[in-house]
Tab-separated table of C-alpha atoms in Angstrom:
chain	number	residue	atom	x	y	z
V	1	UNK	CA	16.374	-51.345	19.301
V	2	UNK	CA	17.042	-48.201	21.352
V	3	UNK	CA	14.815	-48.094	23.858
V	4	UNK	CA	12.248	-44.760	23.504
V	5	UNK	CA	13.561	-41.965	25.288
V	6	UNK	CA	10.906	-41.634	28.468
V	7	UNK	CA	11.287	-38.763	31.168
V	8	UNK	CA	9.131	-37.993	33.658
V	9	UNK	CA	8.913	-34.429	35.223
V	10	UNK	CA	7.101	-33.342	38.255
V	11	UNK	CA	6.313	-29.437	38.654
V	12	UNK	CA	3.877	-26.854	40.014
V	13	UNK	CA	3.669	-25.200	36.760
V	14	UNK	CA	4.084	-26.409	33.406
V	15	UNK	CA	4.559	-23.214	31.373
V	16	UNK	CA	4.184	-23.585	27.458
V	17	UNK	CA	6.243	-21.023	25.852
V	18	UNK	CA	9.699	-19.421	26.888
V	19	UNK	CA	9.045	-16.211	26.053
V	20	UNK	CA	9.355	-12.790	28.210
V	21	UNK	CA	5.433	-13.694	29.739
V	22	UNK	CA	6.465	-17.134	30.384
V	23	UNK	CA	9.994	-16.389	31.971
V	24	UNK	CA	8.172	-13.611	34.198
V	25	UNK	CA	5.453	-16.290	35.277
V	26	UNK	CA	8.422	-17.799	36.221
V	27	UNK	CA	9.484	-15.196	38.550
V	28	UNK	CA	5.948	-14.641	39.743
V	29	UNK	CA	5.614	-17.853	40.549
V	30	UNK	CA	8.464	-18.477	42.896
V	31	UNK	CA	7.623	-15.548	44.834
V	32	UNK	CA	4.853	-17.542	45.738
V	33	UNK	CA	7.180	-21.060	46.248
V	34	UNK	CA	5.986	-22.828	43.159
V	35	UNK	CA	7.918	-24.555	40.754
V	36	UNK	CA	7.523	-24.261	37.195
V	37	UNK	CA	9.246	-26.360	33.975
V	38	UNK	CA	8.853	-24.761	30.520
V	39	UNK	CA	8.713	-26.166	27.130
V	40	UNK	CA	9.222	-24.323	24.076
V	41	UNK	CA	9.489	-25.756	20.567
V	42	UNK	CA	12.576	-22.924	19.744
V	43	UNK	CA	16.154	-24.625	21.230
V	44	UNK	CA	16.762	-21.557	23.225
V	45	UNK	CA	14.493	-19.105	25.771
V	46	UNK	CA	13.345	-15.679	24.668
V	47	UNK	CA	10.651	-16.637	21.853
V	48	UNK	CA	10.700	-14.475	19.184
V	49	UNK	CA	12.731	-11.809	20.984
V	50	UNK	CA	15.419	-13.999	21.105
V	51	UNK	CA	14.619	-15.978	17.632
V	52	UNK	CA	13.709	-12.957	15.453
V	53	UNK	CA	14.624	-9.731	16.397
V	54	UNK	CA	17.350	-9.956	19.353
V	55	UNK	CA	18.616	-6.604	17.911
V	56	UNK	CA	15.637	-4.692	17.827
V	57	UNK	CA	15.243	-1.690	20.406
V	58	UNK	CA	11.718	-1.895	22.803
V	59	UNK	CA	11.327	1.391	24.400
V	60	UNK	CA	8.130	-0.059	26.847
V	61	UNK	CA	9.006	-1.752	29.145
V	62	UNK	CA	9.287	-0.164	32.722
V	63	UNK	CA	12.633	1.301	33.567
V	64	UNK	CA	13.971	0.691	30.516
V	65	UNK	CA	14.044	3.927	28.427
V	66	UNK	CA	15.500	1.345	25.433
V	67	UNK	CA	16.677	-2.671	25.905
V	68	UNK	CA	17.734	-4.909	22.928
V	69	UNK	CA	15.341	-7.707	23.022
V	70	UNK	CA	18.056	-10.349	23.634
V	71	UNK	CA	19.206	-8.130	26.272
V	72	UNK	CA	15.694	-7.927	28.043
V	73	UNK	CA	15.935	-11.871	27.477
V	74	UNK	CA	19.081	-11.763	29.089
V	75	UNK	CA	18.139	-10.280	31.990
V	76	UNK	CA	14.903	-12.104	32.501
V	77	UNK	CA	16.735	-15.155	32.913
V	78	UNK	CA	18.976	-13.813	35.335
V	79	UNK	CA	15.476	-12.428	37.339
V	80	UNK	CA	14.658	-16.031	37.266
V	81	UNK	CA	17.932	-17.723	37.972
V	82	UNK	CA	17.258	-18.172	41.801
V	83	UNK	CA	14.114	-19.781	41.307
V	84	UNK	CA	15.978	-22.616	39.421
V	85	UNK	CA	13.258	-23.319	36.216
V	86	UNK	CA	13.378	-26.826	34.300
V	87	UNK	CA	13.347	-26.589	30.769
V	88	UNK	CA	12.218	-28.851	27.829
V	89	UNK	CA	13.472	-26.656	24.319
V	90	UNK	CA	13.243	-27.346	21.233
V	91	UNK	CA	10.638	-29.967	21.558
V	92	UNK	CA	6.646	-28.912	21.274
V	93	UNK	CA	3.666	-29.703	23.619
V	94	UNK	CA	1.843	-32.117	20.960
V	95	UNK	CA	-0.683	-33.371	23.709
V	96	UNK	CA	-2.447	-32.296	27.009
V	97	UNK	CA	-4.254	-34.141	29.607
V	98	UNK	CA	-6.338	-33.130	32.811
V	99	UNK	CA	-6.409	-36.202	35.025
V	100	UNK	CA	-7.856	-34.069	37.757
V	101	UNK	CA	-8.709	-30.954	39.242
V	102	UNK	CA	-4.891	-29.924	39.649
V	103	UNK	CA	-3.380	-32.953	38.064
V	104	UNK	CA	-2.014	-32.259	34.575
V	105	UNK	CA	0.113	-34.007	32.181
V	106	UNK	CA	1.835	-32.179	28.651
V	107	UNK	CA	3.512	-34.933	26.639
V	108	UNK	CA	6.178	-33.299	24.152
V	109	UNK	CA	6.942	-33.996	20.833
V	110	UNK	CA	10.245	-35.784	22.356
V	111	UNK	CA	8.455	-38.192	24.573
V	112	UNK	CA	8.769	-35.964	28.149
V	113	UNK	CA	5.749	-36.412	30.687
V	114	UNK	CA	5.584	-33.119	32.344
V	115	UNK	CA	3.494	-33.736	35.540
V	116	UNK	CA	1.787	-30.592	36.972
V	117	UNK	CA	-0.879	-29.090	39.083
V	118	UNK	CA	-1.963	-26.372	36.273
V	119	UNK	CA	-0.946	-25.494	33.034
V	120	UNK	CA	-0.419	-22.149	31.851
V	121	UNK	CA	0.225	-21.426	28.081
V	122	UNK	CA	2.142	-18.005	27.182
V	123	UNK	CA	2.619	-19.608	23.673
V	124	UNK	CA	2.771	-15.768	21.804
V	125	UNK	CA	2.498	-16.585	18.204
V	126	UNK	CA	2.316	-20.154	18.279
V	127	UNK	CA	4.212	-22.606	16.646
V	128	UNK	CA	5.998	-21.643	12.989
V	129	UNK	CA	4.455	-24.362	10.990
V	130	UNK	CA	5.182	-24.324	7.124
V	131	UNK	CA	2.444	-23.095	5.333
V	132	UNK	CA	0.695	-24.945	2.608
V	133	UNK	CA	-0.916	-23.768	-0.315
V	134	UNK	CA	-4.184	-23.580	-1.434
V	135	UNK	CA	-4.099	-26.416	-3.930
V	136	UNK	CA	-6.787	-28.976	-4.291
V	137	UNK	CA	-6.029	-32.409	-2.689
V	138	UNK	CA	-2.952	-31.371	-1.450
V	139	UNK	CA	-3.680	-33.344	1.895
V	140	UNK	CA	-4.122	-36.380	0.445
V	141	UNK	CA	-0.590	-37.030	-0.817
V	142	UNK	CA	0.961	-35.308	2.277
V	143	UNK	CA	3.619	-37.951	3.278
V	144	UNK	CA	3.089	-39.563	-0.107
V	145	UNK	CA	5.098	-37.246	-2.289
V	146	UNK	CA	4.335	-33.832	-0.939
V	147	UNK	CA	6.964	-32.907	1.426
V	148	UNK	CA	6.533	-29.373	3.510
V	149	UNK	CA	10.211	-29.573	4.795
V	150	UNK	CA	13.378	-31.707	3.374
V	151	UNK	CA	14.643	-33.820	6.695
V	152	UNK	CA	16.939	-35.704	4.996
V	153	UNK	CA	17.959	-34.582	1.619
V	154	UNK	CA	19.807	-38.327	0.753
V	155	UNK	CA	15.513	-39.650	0.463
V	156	UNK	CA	15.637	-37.167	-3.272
V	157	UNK	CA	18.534	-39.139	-3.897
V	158	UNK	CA	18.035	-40.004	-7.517
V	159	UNK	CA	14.331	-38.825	-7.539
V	160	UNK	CA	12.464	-35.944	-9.787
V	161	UNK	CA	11.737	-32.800	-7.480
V	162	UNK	CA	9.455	-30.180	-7.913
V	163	UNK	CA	9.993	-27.445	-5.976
V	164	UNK	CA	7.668	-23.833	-5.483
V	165	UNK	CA	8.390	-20.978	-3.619
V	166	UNK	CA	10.513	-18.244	-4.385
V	167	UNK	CA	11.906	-16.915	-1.035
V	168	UNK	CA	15.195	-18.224	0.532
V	169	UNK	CA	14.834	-21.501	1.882
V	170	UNK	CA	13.210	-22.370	-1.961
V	171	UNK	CA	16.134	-21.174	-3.726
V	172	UNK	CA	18.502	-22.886	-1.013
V	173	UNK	CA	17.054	-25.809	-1.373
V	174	UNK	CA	16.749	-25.787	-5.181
V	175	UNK	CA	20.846	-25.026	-5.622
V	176	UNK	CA	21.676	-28.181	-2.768
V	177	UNK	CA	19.168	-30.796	-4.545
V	178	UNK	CA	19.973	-29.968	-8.093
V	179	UNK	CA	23.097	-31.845	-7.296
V	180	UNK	CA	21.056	-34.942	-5.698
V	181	UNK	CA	17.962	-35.258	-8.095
V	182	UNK	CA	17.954	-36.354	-11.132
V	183	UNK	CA	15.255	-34.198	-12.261
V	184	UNK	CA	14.686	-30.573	-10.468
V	185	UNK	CA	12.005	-28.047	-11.293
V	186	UNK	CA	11.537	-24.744	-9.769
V	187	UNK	CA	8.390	-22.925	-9.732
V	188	UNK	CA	7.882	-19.634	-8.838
V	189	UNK	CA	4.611	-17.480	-8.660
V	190	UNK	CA	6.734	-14.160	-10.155
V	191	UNK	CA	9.138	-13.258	-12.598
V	192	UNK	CA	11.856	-12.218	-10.286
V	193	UNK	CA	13.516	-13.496	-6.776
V	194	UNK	CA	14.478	-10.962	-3.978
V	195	UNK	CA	16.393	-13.586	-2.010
V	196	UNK	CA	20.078	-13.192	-1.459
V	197	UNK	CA	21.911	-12.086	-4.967
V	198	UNK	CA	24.127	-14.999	-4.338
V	199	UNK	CA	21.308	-17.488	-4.222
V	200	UNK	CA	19.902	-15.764	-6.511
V	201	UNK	CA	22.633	-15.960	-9.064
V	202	UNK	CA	23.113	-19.529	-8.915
V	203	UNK	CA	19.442	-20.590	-9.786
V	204	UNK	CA	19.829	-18.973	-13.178
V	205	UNK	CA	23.496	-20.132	-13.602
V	206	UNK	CA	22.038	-23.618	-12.728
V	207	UNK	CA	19.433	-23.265	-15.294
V	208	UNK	CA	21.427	-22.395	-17.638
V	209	UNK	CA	23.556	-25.408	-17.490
V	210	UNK	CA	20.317	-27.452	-17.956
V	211	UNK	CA	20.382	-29.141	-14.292
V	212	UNK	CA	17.601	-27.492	-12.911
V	213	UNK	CA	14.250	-26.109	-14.956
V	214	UNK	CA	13.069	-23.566	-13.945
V	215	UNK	CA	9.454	-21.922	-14.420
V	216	UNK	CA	8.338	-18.361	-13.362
V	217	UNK	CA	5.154	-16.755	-13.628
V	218	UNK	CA	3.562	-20.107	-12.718
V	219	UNK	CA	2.176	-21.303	-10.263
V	220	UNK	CA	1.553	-25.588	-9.143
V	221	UNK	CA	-2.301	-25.937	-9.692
V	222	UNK	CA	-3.047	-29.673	-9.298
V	223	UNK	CA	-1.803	-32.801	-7.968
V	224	UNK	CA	-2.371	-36.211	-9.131
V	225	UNK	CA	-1.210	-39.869	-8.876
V	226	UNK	CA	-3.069	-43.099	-8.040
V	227	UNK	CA	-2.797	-42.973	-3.914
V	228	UNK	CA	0.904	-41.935	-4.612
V	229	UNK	CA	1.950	-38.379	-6.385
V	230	UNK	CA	3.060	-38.949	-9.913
V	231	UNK	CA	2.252	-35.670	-11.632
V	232	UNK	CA	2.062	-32.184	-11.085
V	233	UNK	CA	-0.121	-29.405	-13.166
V	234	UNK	CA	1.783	-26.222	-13.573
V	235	UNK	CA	-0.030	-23.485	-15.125
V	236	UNK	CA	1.553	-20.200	-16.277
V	237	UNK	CA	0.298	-16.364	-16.142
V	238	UNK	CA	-1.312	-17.238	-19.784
V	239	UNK	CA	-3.318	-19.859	-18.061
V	240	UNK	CA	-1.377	-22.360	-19.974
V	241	UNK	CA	-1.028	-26.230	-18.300
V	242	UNK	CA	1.857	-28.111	-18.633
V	243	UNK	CA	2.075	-31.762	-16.979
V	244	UNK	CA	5.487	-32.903	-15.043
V	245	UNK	CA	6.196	-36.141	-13.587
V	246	UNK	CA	7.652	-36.409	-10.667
V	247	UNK	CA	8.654	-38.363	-7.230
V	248	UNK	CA	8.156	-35.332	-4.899
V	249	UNK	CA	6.538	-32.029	-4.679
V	250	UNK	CA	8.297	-29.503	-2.221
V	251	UNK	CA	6.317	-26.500	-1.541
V	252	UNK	CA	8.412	-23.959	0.304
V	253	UNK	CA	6.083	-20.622	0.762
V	254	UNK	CA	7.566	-19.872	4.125
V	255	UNK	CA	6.805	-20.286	7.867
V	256	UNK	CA	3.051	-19.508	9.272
V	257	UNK	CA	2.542	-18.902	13.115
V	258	UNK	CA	-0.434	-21.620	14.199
V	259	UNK	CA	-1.642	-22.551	17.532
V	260	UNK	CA	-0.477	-25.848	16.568
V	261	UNK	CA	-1.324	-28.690	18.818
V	262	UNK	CA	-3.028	-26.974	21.135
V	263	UNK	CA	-5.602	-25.480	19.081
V	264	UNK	CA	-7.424	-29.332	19.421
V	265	UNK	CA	-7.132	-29.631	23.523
V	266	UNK	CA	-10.864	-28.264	23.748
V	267	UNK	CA	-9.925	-24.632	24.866
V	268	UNK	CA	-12.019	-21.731	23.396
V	269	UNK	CA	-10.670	-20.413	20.092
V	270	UNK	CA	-11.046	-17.002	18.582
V	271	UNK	CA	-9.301	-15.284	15.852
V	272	UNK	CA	-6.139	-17.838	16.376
V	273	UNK	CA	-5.927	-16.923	19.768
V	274	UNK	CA	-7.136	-18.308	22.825
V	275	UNK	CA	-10.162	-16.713	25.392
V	276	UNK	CA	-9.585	-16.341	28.862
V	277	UNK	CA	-11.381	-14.458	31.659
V	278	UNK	CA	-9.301	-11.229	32.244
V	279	UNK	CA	-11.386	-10.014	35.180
V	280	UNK	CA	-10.484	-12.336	37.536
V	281	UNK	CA	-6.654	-14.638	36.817
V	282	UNK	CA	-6.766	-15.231	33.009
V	283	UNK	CA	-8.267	-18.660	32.912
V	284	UNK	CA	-9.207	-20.673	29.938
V	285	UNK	CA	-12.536	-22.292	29.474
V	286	UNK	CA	-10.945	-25.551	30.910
V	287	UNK	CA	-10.124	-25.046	35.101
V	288	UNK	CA	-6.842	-25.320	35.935
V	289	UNK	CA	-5.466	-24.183	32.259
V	290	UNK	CA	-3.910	-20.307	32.259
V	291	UNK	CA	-3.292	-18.211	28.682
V	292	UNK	CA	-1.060	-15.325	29.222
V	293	UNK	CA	0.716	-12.589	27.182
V	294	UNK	CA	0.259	-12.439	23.175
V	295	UNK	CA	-1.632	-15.671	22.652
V	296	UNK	CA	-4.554	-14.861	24.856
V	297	UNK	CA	-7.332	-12.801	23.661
V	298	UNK	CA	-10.512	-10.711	26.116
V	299	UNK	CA	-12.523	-7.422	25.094
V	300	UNK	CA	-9.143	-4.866	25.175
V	301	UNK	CA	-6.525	-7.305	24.781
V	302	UNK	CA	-3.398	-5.316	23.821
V	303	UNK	CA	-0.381	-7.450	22.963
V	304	UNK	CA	2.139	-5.530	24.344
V	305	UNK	CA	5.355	-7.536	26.490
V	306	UNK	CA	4.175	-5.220	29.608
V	307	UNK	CA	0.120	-6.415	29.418
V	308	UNK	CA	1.560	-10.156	29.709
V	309	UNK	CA	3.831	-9.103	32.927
V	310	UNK	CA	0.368	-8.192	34.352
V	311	UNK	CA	-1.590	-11.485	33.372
V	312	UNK	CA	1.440	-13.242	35.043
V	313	UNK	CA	1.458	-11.904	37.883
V	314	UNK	CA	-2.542	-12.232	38.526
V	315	UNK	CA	-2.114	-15.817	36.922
V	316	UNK	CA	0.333	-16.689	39.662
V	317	UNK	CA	-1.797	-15.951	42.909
V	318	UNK	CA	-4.656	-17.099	41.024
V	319	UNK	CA	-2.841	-20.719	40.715
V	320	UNK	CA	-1.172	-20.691	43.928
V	321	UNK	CA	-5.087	-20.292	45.696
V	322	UNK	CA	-5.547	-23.324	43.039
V	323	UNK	CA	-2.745	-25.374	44.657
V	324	UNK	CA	-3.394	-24.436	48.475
V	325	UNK	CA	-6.966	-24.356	48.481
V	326	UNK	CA	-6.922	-24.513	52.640
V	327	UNK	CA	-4.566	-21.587	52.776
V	328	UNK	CA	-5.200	-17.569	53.090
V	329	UNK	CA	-3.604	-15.880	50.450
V	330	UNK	CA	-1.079	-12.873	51.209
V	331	UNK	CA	0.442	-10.293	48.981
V	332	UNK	CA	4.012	-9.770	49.683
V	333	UNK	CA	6.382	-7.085	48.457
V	334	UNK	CA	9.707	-8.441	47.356
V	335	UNK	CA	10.605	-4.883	49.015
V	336	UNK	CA	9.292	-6.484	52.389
V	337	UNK	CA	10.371	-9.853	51.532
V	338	UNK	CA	12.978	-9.958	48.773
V	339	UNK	CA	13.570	-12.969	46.570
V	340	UNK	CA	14.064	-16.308	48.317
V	341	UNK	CA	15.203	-18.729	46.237
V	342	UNK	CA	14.962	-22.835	45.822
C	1	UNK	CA	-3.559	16.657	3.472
C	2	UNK	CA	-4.921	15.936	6.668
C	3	UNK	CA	-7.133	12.613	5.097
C	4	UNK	CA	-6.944	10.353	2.051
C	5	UNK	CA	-9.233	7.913	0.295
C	6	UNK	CA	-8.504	4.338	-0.027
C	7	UNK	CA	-10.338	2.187	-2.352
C	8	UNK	CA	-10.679	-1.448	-1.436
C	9	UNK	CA	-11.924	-4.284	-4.041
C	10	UNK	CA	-13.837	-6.619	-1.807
C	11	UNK	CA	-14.574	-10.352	-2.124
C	12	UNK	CA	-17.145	-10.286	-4.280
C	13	UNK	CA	-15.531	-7.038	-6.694
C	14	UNK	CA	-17.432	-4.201	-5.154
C	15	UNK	CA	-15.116	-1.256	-4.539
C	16	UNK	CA	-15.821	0.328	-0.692
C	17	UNK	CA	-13.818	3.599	0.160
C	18	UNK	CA	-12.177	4.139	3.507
C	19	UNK	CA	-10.791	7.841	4.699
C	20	UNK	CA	-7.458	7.123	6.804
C	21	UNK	CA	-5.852	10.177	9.011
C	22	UNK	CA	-2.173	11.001	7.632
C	23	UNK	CA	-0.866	12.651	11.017
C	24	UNK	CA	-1.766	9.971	13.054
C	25	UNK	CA	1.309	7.425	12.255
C	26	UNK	CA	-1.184	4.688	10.945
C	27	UNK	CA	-0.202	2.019	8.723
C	28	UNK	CA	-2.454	0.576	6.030
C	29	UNK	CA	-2.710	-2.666	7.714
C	30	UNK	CA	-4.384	-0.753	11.110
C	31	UNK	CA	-7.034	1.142	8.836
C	32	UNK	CA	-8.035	-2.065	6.913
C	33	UNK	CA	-8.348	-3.791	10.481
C	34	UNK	CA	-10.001	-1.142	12.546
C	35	UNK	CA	-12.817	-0.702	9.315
C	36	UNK	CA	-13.633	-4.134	10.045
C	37	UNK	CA	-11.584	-6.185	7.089
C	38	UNK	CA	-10.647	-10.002	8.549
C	39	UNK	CA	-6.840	-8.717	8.668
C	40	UNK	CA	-5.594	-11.210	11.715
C	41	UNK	CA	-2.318	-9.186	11.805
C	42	UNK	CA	-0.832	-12.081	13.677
C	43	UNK	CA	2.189	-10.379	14.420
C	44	UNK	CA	1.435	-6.984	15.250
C	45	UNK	CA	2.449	-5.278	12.107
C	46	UNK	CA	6.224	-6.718	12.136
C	47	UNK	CA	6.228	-8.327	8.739
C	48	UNK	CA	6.447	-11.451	10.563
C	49	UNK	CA	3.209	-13.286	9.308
C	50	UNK	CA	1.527	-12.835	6.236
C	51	UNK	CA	-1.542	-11.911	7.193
C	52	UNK	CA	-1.861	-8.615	6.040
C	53	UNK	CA	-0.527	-9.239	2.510
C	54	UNK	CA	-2.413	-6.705	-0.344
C	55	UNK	CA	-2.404	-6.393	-3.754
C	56	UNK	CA	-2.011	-2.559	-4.800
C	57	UNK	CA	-3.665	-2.741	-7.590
C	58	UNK	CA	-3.640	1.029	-8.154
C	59	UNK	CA	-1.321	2.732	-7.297
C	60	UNK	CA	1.676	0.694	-6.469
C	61	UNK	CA	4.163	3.136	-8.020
C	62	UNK	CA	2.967	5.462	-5.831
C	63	UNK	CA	3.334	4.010	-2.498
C	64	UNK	CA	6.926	2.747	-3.728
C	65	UNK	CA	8.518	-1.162	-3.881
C	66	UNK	CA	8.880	-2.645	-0.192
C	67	UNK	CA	11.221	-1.225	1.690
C	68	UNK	CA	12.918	-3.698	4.008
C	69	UNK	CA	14.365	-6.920	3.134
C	70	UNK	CA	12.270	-8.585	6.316
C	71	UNK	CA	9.339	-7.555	3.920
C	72	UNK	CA	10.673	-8.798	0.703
C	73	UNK	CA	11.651	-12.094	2.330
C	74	UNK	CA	8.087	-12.841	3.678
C	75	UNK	CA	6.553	-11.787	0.144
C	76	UNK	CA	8.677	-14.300	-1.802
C	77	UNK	CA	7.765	-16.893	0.587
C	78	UNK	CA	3.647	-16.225	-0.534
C	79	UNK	CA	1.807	-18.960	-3.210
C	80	UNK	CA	-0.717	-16.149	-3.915
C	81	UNK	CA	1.884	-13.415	-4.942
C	82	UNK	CA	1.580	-10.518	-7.273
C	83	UNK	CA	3.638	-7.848	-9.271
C	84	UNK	CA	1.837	-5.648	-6.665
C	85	UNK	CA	2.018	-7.630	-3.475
C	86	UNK	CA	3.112	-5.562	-0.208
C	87	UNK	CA	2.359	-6.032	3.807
C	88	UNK	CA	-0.310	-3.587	4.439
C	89	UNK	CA	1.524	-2.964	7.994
C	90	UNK	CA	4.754	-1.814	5.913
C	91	UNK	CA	2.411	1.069	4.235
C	92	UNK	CA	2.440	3.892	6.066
C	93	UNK	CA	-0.409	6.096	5.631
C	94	UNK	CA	0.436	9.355	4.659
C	95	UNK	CA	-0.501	11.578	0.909
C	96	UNK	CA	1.386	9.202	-1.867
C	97	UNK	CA	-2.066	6.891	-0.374
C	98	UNK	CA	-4.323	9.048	-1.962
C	99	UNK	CA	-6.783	7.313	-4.125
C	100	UNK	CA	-4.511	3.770	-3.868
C	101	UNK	CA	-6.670	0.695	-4.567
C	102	UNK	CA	-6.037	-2.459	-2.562
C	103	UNK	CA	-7.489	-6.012	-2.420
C	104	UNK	CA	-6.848	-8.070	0.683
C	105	UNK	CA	-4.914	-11.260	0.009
C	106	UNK	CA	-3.945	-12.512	3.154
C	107	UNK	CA	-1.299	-15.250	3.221
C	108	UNK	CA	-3.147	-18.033	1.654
């Protein structure tokens, strides 16, 4: 047996989210000589700049009268570079623990330790987990038929699928397991798809030849089996319910930003979004644990890219009187100083 | 026009009506937020969550068929879709809103 992967990493900060807030904590930060590591469940740094729209135009941020969001990404990192930033990507923070008053550990979904003396989270949206619908019981067979993702397409080897959803990653899926299944149903809430044409195209042409049904205007209602799924309800737009066996139920309605994990470490919740204290550094309810930039919420909150340069920055001399509790606290210019690097 | 009416069908089927600016480059998913409806508009009005997803049930011609594929793709994704699903944040207000009836679906 391969022995579970186990790494250990000591910081100053342990920043939660790679975004443009938590790459400019990063900066703020090392003006001040701490460290910081970051984590970020995407593989790469930028967040959703960088993930969803690298080719859209901002026109406010400072200085820039228009930057490509990769490019502001870009050149973040290179603001950064000289304060040399650890990173864990593409692995989540699953769990949090405050062993003292500036003694924290983040455990990540890949087994890292990240050892720090706060913990700030600039987590923007959240994590994209897949959203599940509204159906009754739908818990209960999670893991036991009802699959939210396919991992390993051989495990439908053989097996009768139902799939639902009608956007790409349904019809995708739908075209690639037709060939694996033995039995494939596709339900979708509408008569038509707007996914790609090609996609598209081969659904039909796939139902046509009889290896895959597929059912529109209808919608999966109920779920039932004896501790295991072995049915599924499907009722149409007439109200009409028709019974299908089957091994595994794939719902496929998409990608929903949640707090995830964090949303259980005992910080104060509102609206999907976490409170701090924006008078003074941006604080959570818990000491020692910073929210910064989209995921934070206080009376004004605006979630633009600039307000979370400005929680940063306050976060950052806020932690670093946190860390050297028996020191005075001095603002420097970086036009008096410039940047020293590690 | 300087102001149009929007009907909304509430939870339990009443019908309230809301007045919304045209010259003020507001989308329908602001107006339905700012008069107190529980839109989260998680993203900020980028058609990157759900969260603001309406049924036009009058009117739907009128405001036109979604407009972006970003849209499209995050409507075909929803378990609670309808012939007359849009984003509210993709509706810009401005006259072809006059009169429109919407319910709040949200991403559920």
């Amino acid at each position: 047996m391969r022995p579970e992967k186990q790494m250990m990493i000591q910081t100053d900060i342990c920043i939660i989210g790679a975004g443009p807030v938590g790459l400019f904590a990063v900066f703020e930060a090392g003006l001040l000589g701490m460290r910081c590591h970051l984590v970020d469940v995407l593989p790469q740094a930028g967040g959703q700049l960088t993930e969803i729209y690298p080719k859209k135009p901002i026109y406010d941020i400072p200085g820039y009268p228009e930057v490509l969001a990769g490019d502001l990404v870009k050149e973040q990192l290179k603001q950064i570079d000289p304060f040399k930033p650890t990173w864990s990507l593409g692995q989540k923070a699953v769990k949090m623990e405050r062993r003292g008053e500036t003694d924290f550990v983040t455990f990540t979904s890949e087994g890292e330790e990240i050892h720090s003396k706060v913990l700030v989270i600039a987590g923007g949206l959240g994590v994209f987990e897949p959203r599940k619908p509204p159906i009754p019981n739908i818990e209960a067979y999670e893991g036991k038929g009802i699959e939210y993702m396919v991992k390993d397409p051989e495990t439908f080897r053989g097996k009768k699928l139902v799939l639902a959803g009608g956007g790409d990653s349904a019809l995708d899926w739908a075209v690639f397991l037709s060939d694996l299944a033995s039995e494939l149903t596709l339900v979708h809430r509408t008569k038509r798809f707007r996914g790609a044409p090609d996609s598209v195209e081969k659904v039909f042409k796939l139902a046509e030849e009889g290896k895959m049904r597929l059912l529109l205007d209808s919608n999966v209602t109920e779920l039932k089996g004896d501790g295991r799924l072995d049915h599924i309800v499907v009722t149409n737009k007439e109200g009409w319910p028709e019974h299908i066996e089957t091994d595994y139920f794939i719902p496929l309605f998409g990608l929903k930003p949640e707090l995830g994990p964090l949303a259980d470490w005992g910080l104060d919740i509102e609206d999907n979004a976490i409170k701090v204290n924006n008078a003074l550094d941006y604080q959570t309810n818990v000491d020692g644990v910073y929210a910064i930039g989209d995921i934070n919420t206080y009376p004004g909150k605006l979630k633009l890219i600039l307000c979370g340069y400005h929680e940063a920055a306050l976060m950052a001399q806020s932690a670093w009187k946190k860390i050297n509790p028996d020191k005075k606290f001095n603002l420097k210019y970086t036009t008096v100083n410039g940047v020293n690097g590690f | 026009m300087d102001v149009v009416k929007i009907r909304v069908e509430e939870e339990d089927g009443k019908i309230a009506e809301l007045e919304a600016p045209t010259d003020m480059a507001l989308n329908l998913m602001e107006v339905l937020k700012g008069s107190g409806y529980p839109v989260l508009a998680t993203c900020g009005g980028m058609a990157l969550c759900a969260t603001c997803h309406v049924q036009v049930k009058e009117g739907f011609d009128q405001v036109g068929e979604p407009a972006t594929d970003d849209e499209w793709a995050m409507l075909d994704t929803l378990y609670n879709l309808t012939d007359e699903s849009r984003l509210a944040c993709q509706i810009k207000i401005d006259d072809n809103c006059d009169n429109i009836l919407v319910k709040h679906l949200g991403d559920e």
